[in-house]
mmCIF file of C-alpha atoms in Angstrom:
data_model
loop_
_atom_site.group_PDB
_atom_site.id
_atom_site.type_symbol
_atom_site.label_atom_id
_atom_site.label_comp_id
_atom_site.label_asym_id
_atom_site.label_seq_id
_atom_site.Cartn_x
_atom_site.Cartn_y
_atom_site.Cartn_z
ATOM 1 C CA MET A 1 -0.761 0.510 -45.263
ATOM 2 C CA PHE A 2 -0.700 3.837 -46.701
ATOM 3 C CA GLN A 3 3.204 3.245 -47.188
ATOM 4 C CA ILE A 4 2.510 0.469 -48.962
ATOM 5 C CA ILE A 5 -0.062 1.773 -51.242
ATOM 6 C CA GLY A 6 2.330 4.850 -51.827
ATOM 7 C CA ILE A 7 5.074 2.344 -52.973
ATOM 8 C CA VAL A 8 2.772 0.857 -55.474
ATOM 9 C CA VAL A 9 1.681 4.303 -56.829
ATOM 10 C CA VAL A 10 5.089 5.428 -56.887
ATOM 11 C CA LEU A 11 6.330 2.268 -58.737
ATOM 12 C CA GLY A 12 3.038 2.668 -61.039
ATOM 13 C CA MET A 13 3.175 5.890 -62.077
ATOM 14 C CA VAL A 14 7.099 5.866 -62.827
ATOM 15 C CA PHE A 15 7.315 2.427 -64.701
ATOM 16 C CA GLY A 16 3.697 2.885 -66.133
ATOM 17 C CA GLY A 17 4.471 6.278 -67.446
ATOM 18 C CA PHE A 18 7.782 4.842 -69.022
ATOM 19 C CA LEU A 19 5.800 2.195 -70.640
ATOM 20 C CA LEU A 20 3.097 4.540 -72.082
ATOM 21 C CA ALA A 21 5.668 6.692 -73.514
ATOM 22 C CA GLY A 22 7.018 4.104 -75.540
ATOM 23 C CA GLY A 23 9.749 2.726 -73.638
ATOM 24 C CA HIS A 24 11.320 -0.666 -73.508
ATOM 25 C CA PHE A 25 11.765 -2.767 -70.459
ATOM 26 C CA ASP A 26 14.602 -4.846 -72.152
ATOM 27 C CA VAL A 27 17.667 -2.852 -70.992
ATOM 28 C CA ILE A 28 16.392 -2.123 -67.511
ATOM 29 C CA ILE A 29 15.575 -5.633 -66.748
ATOM 30 C CA LYS A 30 19.163 -6.597 -67.955
ATOM 31 C CA ALA A 31 20.999 -4.050 -66.342
ATOM 32 C CA ALA A 32 19.017 -3.696 -63.027
ATOM 33 C CA PRO A 33 20.455 -6.942 -61.115
ATOM 34 C CA PHE A 34 24.054 -5.640 -61.507
ATOM 35 C CA GLU A 35 23.470 -1.849 -61.017
ATOM 36 C CA MET A 36 21.291 -3.010 -57.988
ATOM 37 C CA MET A 37 24.195 -5.049 -56.738
ATOM 38 C CA MET A 38 26.515 -2.142 -57.250
ATOM 39 C CA ILE A 39 24.091 0.738 -55.706
ATOM 40 C CA GLY A 40 22.548 -1.496 -53.085
ATOM 41 C CA GLY A 41 25.731 -3.426 -52.177
ATOM 42 C CA ALA A 42 27.718 -0.172 -51.474
ATOM 43 C CA ALA A 43 24.939 1.542 -49.768
ATOM 44 C CA VAL A 44 24.455 -1.429 -47.315
ATOM 45 C CA GLY A 45 28.246 -1.444 -46.971
ATOM 46 C CA ALA A 46 28.433 2.615 -46.038
ATOM 47 C CA LEU A 47 25.308 1.967 -43.635
ATOM 48 C CA LEU A 48 27.633 -0.680 -42.017
ATOM 49 C CA ILE A 49 30.856 1.451 -42.038
ATOM 50 C CA GLY A 50 29.159 4.837 -40.683
ATOM 51 C CA ASN A 51 26.768 2.848 -37.906
ATOM 52 C CA SER A 52 27.318 0.883 -34.843
ATOM 53 C CA PHE A 53 25.569 -2.600 -34.771
ATOM 54 C CA LYS A 54 22.812 -1.755 -32.835
ATOM 55 C CA THR A 55 22.137 1.167 -35.229
ATOM 56 C CA VAL A 56 22.234 -0.979 -38.041
ATOM 57 C CA MET A 57 19.654 -3.393 -36.364
ATOM 58 C CA GLY A 58 17.512 -0.599 -35.820
ATOM 59 C CA VAL A 59 17.280 0.503 -39.108
ATOM 60 C CA GLY A 60 15.679 -2.770 -39.898
ATOM 61 C CA ALA A 61 13.271 -2.711 -37.209
ATOM 62 C CA GLY A 62 12.722 0.800 -38.662
ATOM 63 C CA ILE A 63 11.638 -0.154 -41.750
ATOM 64 C CA ALA A 64 9.045 -2.461 -40.417
ATOM 65 C CA LYS A 65 8.030 0.265 -38.103
ATOM 66 C CA ALA A 66 7.169 2.673 -40.979
ATOM 67 C CA MET A 67 5.162 -0.061 -42.617
ATOM 68 C CA ALA A 68 3.126 -0.911 -39.396
ATOM 69 C CA GLY A 69 2.977 2.447 -38.145
ATOM 70 C CA PRO A 70 3.198 3.851 -34.452
ATOM 71 C CA LYS A 71 2.345 1.183 -31.704
ATOM 72 C CA TRP A 72 0.465 3.324 -29.611
ATOM 73 C CA LYS A 73 -3.378 4.025 -30.004
ATOM 74 C CA ALA A 74 -6.016 5.965 -28.418
ATOM 75 C CA LYS A 75 -6.868 3.182 -25.859
ATOM 76 C CA ASP A 76 -3.175 2.839 -24.868
ATOM 77 C CA TYR A 77 -3.285 6.330 -23.651
ATOM 78 C CA THR A 78 -6.356 5.835 -21.231
ATOM 79 C CA ASP A 79 -4.206 2.682 -19.876
ATOM 80 C CA LEU A 80 -1.395 4.322 -19.508
ATOM 81 C CA LEU A 81 -3.111 7.245 -17.508
ATOM 82 C CA SER A 82 -5.376 4.483 -15.657
ATOM 83 C CA ILE A 83 -1.947 2.815 -14.418
ATOM 84 C CA LEU A 84 -0.168 6.228 -13.623
ATOM 85 C CA PHE A 85 -3.793 7.191 -11.637
ATOM 86 C CA VAL A 86 -3.575 3.924 -9.451
ATOM 87 C CA LEU A 87 0.248 4.282 -8.528
ATOM 88 C CA THR A 88 -0.241 7.856 -7.721
ATOM 89 C CA LYS A 89 -3.270 7.462 -5.955
ATOM 90 C CA THR A 90 -1.765 4.474 -3.815
ATOM 91 C CA MET A 91 1.397 6.349 -2.978
ATOM 92 C CA LYS A 92 -0.690 9.221 -1.741
ATOM 93 C CA THR A 93 -3.063 7.447 0.357
ATOM 94 C CA LYS A 94 -1.098 4.393 1.470
ATOM 95 C CA GLY A 95 2.359 5.716 1.372
ATOM 96 C CA VAL A 96 5.713 4.763 0.096
ATOM 97 C CA VAL A 97 5.825 1.070 1.488
ATOM 98 C CA ALA A 98 2.552 0.183 -0.324
ATOM 99 C CA ILE A 99 4.180 1.091 -3.456
ATOM 100 C CA GLU A 100 7.803 -0.226 -3.372
ATOM 101 C CA ALA A 101 6.858 -3.989 -4.438
ATOM 102 C CA HIS A 102 5.203 -2.531 -7.483
ATOM 103 C CA ILE A 103 8.027 -0.339 -8.751
ATOM 104 C CA GLU A 104 10.527 -2.676 -8.018
ATOM 105 C CA ASN A 105 9.118 -5.546 -9.841
ATOM 106 C CA PRO A 106 6.643 -4.311 -12.098
ATOM 107 C CA LYS A 107 6.402 -7.847 -13.983
ATOM 108 C CA GLU A 108 4.917 -9.356 -10.832
ATOM 109 C CA SER A 109 2.626 -6.265 -10.145
ATOM 110 C CA ARG A 110 -1.379 -6.719 -10.420
ATOM 111 C CA ILE A 111 -1.484 -3.076 -11.261
ATOM 112 C CA PHE A 112 0.792 -3.530 -14.185
ATOM 113 C CA GLN A 113 -0.175 -6.798 -15.256
ATOM 114 C CA GLU A 114 -3.637 -5.300 -15.803
ATOM 115 C CA TYR A 115 -2.302 -3.591 -19.011
ATOM 116 C CA PRO A 116 -0.215 -5.908 -21.068
ATOM 117 C CA LYS A 117 0.146 -3.790 -23.890
ATOM 118 C CA ILE A 118 1.662 -1.031 -21.938
ATOM 119 C CA MET A 119 4.255 -3.417 -20.277
ATOM 120 C CA LYS A 120 5.646 -4.232 -23.707
ATOM 121 C CA ASP A 121 7.022 -0.588 -24.094
ATOM 122 C CA HIS A 122 9.980 -1.338 -21.490
ATOM 123 C CA PHE A 123 11.238 2.077 -21.637
ATOM 124 C CA ALA A 124 7.770 3.704 -20.477
ATOM 125 C CA ILE A 125 7.404 1.357 -17.672
ATOM 126 C CA ASP A 126 11.235 1.769 -16.545
ATOM 127 C CA LEU A 127 10.603 5.516 -16.491
ATOM 128 C CA ILE A 128 7.455 5.072 -14.372
ATOM 129 C CA CYS A 129 9.049 2.845 -11.883
ATOM 130 C CA ASP A 130 12.444 4.554 -11.844
ATOM 131 C CA THR A 131 10.578 8.349 -11.337
ATOM 132 C CA LEU A 132 8.373 6.703 -8.177
ATOM 133 C CA ARG A 133 11.499 5.397 -6.821
ATOM 134 C CA MET A 134 13.310 8.565 -6.698
ATOM 135 C CA MET A 135 10.195 10.112 -5.159
ATOM 136 C CA THR A 136 10.071 7.754 -2.599
ATOM 137 C CA MET A 137 13.802 9.043 -1.614
ATOM 138 C CA ASN A 138 12.456 12.090 -0.175
ATOM 139 C CA LEU A 139 14.083 14.591 -2.510
ATOM 140 C CA GLU A 140 14.085 17.858 -0.948
ATOM 141 C CA ASP A 141 13.487 19.612 -4.381
ATOM 142 C CA PRO A 142 10.578 18.178 -6.184
ATOM 143 C CA HIS A 143 12.207 19.964 -9.753
ATOM 144 C CA GLN A 144 14.984 17.249 -9.287
ATOM 145 C CA VAL A 145 12.447 14.637 -10.231
ATOM 146 C CA GLU A 146 11.495 16.930 -13.369
ATOM 147 C CA ASP A 147 14.791 17.129 -14.408
ATOM 148 C CA ALA A 148 15.936 13.590 -14.164
ATOM 149 C CA ILE A 149 12.716 12.699 -16.345
ATOM 150 C CA GLU A 150 13.544 15.235 -19.016
ATOM 151 C CA LYS A 151 17.138 13.838 -19.284
ATOM 152 C CA GLN A 152 15.901 10.378 -19.334
ATOM 153 C CA ILE A 153 13.493 11.186 -22.172
ATOM 154 C CA GLU A 154 15.962 13.377 -24.210
ATOM 155 C CA LYS A 155 18.645 10.226 -23.921
ATOM 156 C CA HIS A 156 16.191 7.746 -25.411
ATOM 157 C CA HIS A 157 14.686 10.336 -27.907
ATOM 158 C CA HIS A 158 18.119 10.707 -29.210
ATOM 159 C CA GLU A 159 19.102 7.206 -29.468
ATOM 160 C CA ALA A 160 15.689 6.434 -31.075
ATOM 161 C CA HIS A 161 16.456 8.754 -33.836
ATOM 162 C CA GLU A 162 19.794 7.264 -34.558
ATOM 163 C CA PRO A 163 18.401 4.639 -37.149
ATOM 164 C CA ALA A 164 16.355 6.881 -38.846
ATOM 165 C CA HIS A 165 19.135 9.406 -39.506
ATOM 166 C CA ALA A 166 21.483 6.605 -40.831
ATOM 167 C CA LEU A 167 18.358 5.580 -43.111
ATOM 168 C CA GLN A 168 18.024 9.288 -44.063
ATOM 169 C CA ASN A 169 21.518 9.079 -44.755
ATOM 170 C CA MET A 170 21.442 6.071 -47.101
ATOM 171 C CA ALA A 171 18.951 7.756 -48.911
ATOM 172 C CA ASP A 172 21.085 10.794 -49.268
ATOM 173 C CA ALA A 173 23.887 8.826 -50.833
ATOM 174 C CA LEU A 174 22.054 6.641 -53.070
ATOM 175 C CA PRO A 175 21.824 9.404 -56.046
ATOM 176 C CA ALA A 176 25.898 9.894 -55.809
ATOM 177 C CA LEU A 177 26.054 5.730 -55.663
ATOM 178 C CA GLY A 178 24.026 5.616 -58.816
ATOM 179 C CA ILE A 179 26.440 8.135 -60.616
ATOM 180 C CA VAL A 180 29.355 5.749 -59.641
ATOM 181 C CA ALA A 181 27.479 2.845 -61.229
ATOM 182 C CA ALA A 182 26.611 4.899 -64.309
ATOM 183 C CA VAL A 183 30.481 5.884 -64.406
ATOM 184 C CA LEU A 184 31.567 2.357 -64.127
ATOM 185 C CA GLY A 185 28.625 1.606 -67.189
ATOM 186 C CA ILE A 186 30.266 4.655 -68.994
ATOM 187 C CA ILE A 187 33.903 3.184 -68.812
ATOM 188 C CA LYS A 188 32.857 -0.054 -69.831
ATOM 189 C CA THR A 189 31.308 1.561 -72.812
ATOM 190 C CA MET A 190 34.461 3.361 -74.003
ATOM 191 C CA GLY A 191 36.388 0.028 -73.877
ATOM 192 C CA ALA A 192 33.631 -1.135 -76.743
ATOM 193 C CA ILE A 193 34.039 2.327 -78.821
ATOM 194 C CA ASN A 194 34.952 0.403 -81.694
ATOM 195 C CA GLN A 195 31.826 -1.638 -81.505
ATOM 196 C CA PRO A 196 28.493 -0.618 -83.911
ATOM 197 C CA PRO A 197 26.201 2.094 -82.450
ATOM 198 C CA GLU A 198 23.518 -0.109 -81.787
ATOM 199 C CA TYR A 199 25.596 -2.054 -79.324
ATOM 200 C CA LEU A 200 27.050 1.389 -77.495
ATOM 201 C CA GLY A 201 23.448 2.638 -77.241
ATOM 202 C CA LYS A 202 22.430 -0.306 -75.542
ATOM 203 C CA LEU A 203 25.730 -0.002 -73.246
ATOM 204 C CA ILE A 204 25.156 3.568 -72.462
ATOM 205 C CA GLY A 205 21.320 2.651 -71.812
ATOM 206 C CA SER A 206 22.573 0.251 -69.161
ATOM 207 C CA ALA A 207 24.985 2.669 -67.666
ATOM 208 C CA LEU A 208 22.222 5.263 -67.045
ATOM 209 C CA VAL A 209 20.003 2.769 -65.155
ATOM 210 C CA GLY A 210 22.410 3.044 -62.542
ATOM 211 C CA THR A 211 21.764 6.543 -62.185
ATOM 212 C CA PHE A 212 17.895 6.182 -62.488
ATOM 213 C CA LEU A 213 18.057 3.340 -59.684
ATOM 214 C CA GLY A 214 19.974 5.512 -57.749
ATOM 215 C CA VAL A 215 17.802 8.761 -57.922
ATOM 216 C CA PHE A 216 14.588 6.593 -57.894
ATOM 217 C CA LEU A 217 15.270 4.597 -54.508
ATOM 218 C CA ALA A 218 16.577 7.656 -52.799
ATOM 219 C CA TYR A 219 13.494 10.021 -53.410
ATOM 220 C CA GLY A 220 10.872 7.476 -54.390
ATOM 221 C CA VAL A 221 11.340 4.575 -51.818
ATOM 222 C CA VAL A 222 14.264 5.155 -48.872
ATOM 223 C CA GLY A 223 14.108 8.684 -48.390
ATOM 224 C CA PRO A 224 10.355 8.529 -47.914
ATOM 225 C CA VAL A 225 10.486 5.333 -45.583
ATOM 226 C CA ALA A 226 13.265 7.106 -43.459
ATOM 227 C CA ALA A 227 10.897 10.251 -43.154
ATOM 228 C CA ARG A 228 7.905 8.402 -42.072
ATOM 229 C CA TYR A 229 10.215 6.389 -39.469
ATOM 230 C CA GLY A 230 11.203 9.620 -38.275
ATOM 231 C CA GLN A 231 7.691 10.643 -37.519
ATOM 232 C CA ILE A 232 6.848 7.411 -35.878
ATOM 233 C CA VAL A 233 9.735 7.929 -33.445
ATOM 234 C CA GLU A 234 8.188 11.468 -32.643
ATOM 235 C CA ASP A 235 4.594 9.806 -32.295
ATOM 236 C CA GLU A 236 6.061 7.284 -29.864
ATOM 237 C CA ALA A 237 7.730 9.963 -27.805
ATOM 238 C CA GLN A 238 4.345 11.442 -26.862
ATOM 239 C CA PRO A 239 3.505 8.710 -24.138
ATOM 240 C CA LEU A 240 6.708 9.686 -22.221
ATOM 241 C CA ASP A 241 5.660 13.316 -22.297
ATOM 242 C CA VAL A 242 2.492 12.301 -20.528
ATOM 243 C CA VAL A 243 4.287 10.307 -18.095
ATOM 244 C CA ARG A 244 6.647 13.445 -17.554
ATOM 245 C CA THR A 245 3.649 15.550 -17.062
ATOM 246 C CA VAL A 246 1.789 13.372 -14.482
ATOM 247 C CA LEU A 247 4.551 12.459 -12.465
ATOM 248 C CA SER A 248 6.016 15.800 -12.435
ATOM 249 C CA ALA A 249 2.856 17.406 -11.392
ATOM 250 C CA PHE A 250 2.554 14.705 -8.680
ATOM 251 C CA GLY A 251 5.855 15.211 -7.412
ATOM 252 C CA SER A 252 5.091 18.655 -6.807
ATOM 253 C CA GLY A 253 2.330 18.220 -4.568
ATOM 254 C CA VAL A 254 -0.756 18.437 -7.325
ATOM 255 C CA GLN A 255 -3.240 15.780 -6.206
ATOM 256 C CA PRO A 256 -3.092 12.831 -8.509
ATOM 257 C CA GLY A 257 -6.620 13.241 -10.079
ATOM 258 C CA ILE A 258 -5.446 16.891 -11.512
ATOM 259 C CA ALA A 259 -2.007 15.435 -12.423
ATOM 260 C CA ILE A 260 -4.222 12.652 -14.464
ATOM 261 C CA GLU A 261 -6.173 15.678 -16.255
ATOM 262 C CA LEU A 262 -2.614 17.368 -16.755
ATOM 263 C CA GLY A 263 -1.362 14.227 -18.330
ATOM 264 C CA ARG A 264 -4.431 13.950 -20.696
ATOM 265 C CA THR A 265 -4.173 17.151 -21.960
ATOM 266 C CA ALA A 266 -0.886 16.396 -22.914
ATOM 267 C CA ILE A 267 -1.937 13.485 -25.371
ATOM 268 C CA PRO A 268 -2.125 14.471 -29.284
ATOM 269 C CA VAL A 269 -5.506 15.689 -29.732
ATOM 270 C CA GLU A 270 -6.289 13.094 -32.386
ATOM 271 C CA GLN A 271 -5.490 10.295 -29.998
ATOM 272 C CA ARG A 272 -6.835 12.056 -26.643
ATOM 273 C CA PRO A 273 -9.521 10.561 -24.932
ATOM 274 C CA ASP A 274 -12.219 12.970 -23.390
ATOM 275 C CA ALA A 275 -12.508 13.375 -19.519
ATOM 276 C CA ASP A 276 -15.436 10.961 -19.145
ATOM 277 C CA SER A 277 -13.536 8.052 -20.650
ATOM 278 C CA VAL A 278 -10.699 8.817 -18.534
ATOM 279 C CA GLU A 279 -13.004 8.779 -15.497
ATOM 280 C CA ARG A 280 -14.676 5.667 -16.244
ATOM 281 C CA ALA A 281 -11.250 3.779 -16.930
ATOM 282 C CA GLN A 282 -9.830 5.075 -13.367
ATOM 283 C CA THR A 283 -13.184 3.865 -11.894
ATOM 284 C CA SER A 284 -12.832 0.548 -13.252
ATOM 285 C CA ALA A 285 -8.942 0.505 -12.193
ATOM 286 C CA ARG A 286 -9.624 1.493 -8.708
ATOM 287 C CA PHE A 287 -9.958 -2.537 -7.686
ATOM 288 C CA ALA A 288 -5.935 -2.305 -8.369
ATOM 289 C CA GLU A 289 -5.413 -0.707 -5.167
ATOM 290 C CA ARG A 290 -6.552 -3.492 -3.357
ATOM 291 C CA ALA A 291 -3.611 -5.438 -4.710
ATOM 292 C CA VAL A 292 -1.297 -3.192 -2.701
ATOM 293 C CA ALA A 293 -0.025 -4.711 0.229
#
């Protein structure tokens, strides 16, 4: 919502100021479609040249994310801690065999099914299941589990940032592409140098629209969207850090309840549930342990 409001403010202040200063939109309206075709088309083409198909698709999804905001809310963190508590408690009290069916097929697990929104984050679910699976292998060094988690998160974080970097590269290129469009407009103007000054003035004005659009789109729209997308990538990495904290502590021999409290403190302050809320959620989630064979 704030992003849409911001775009409206940018458009209103820039074009409203131009209008109040006595400017006329005739030249801009006539030139904008052709200038946007050159600038926007070149920017999209450069995006296709410089990135993989997966990254390009990620740019489109990233723009939508920048508008919608991060998907993880305060209650989702409580649900995540509840899942981790039930899984670790079950593994601690009932052993490896009791947990295997849940981590091998989480879609069919009653523990995971109680939290459908968490299930939508496939990487988080895979990270939990893969880590618990490693723990069932009786690794001699518990630090191996933590190292494996960190490597998975680092790889995922790098991949998640690629579309944001691609979008930022597009923003960086737009001013230069605007100059390209402006130069082409000047070339067109020079071809009509024998025309009256009034006509030449319109041609020069049309050429400058290209420079304006390139700079305006870069710093007023695309750049801020890329920055916001990067922030969301960082926000959506926080739950993975919670998973790492809880499972690393549990793998080192820490009791499930204490591991969950360590995970709670890893949650960003503005979304961190209080200890009582987490305890109540754990109490209501204990029935899921009965589903374990």
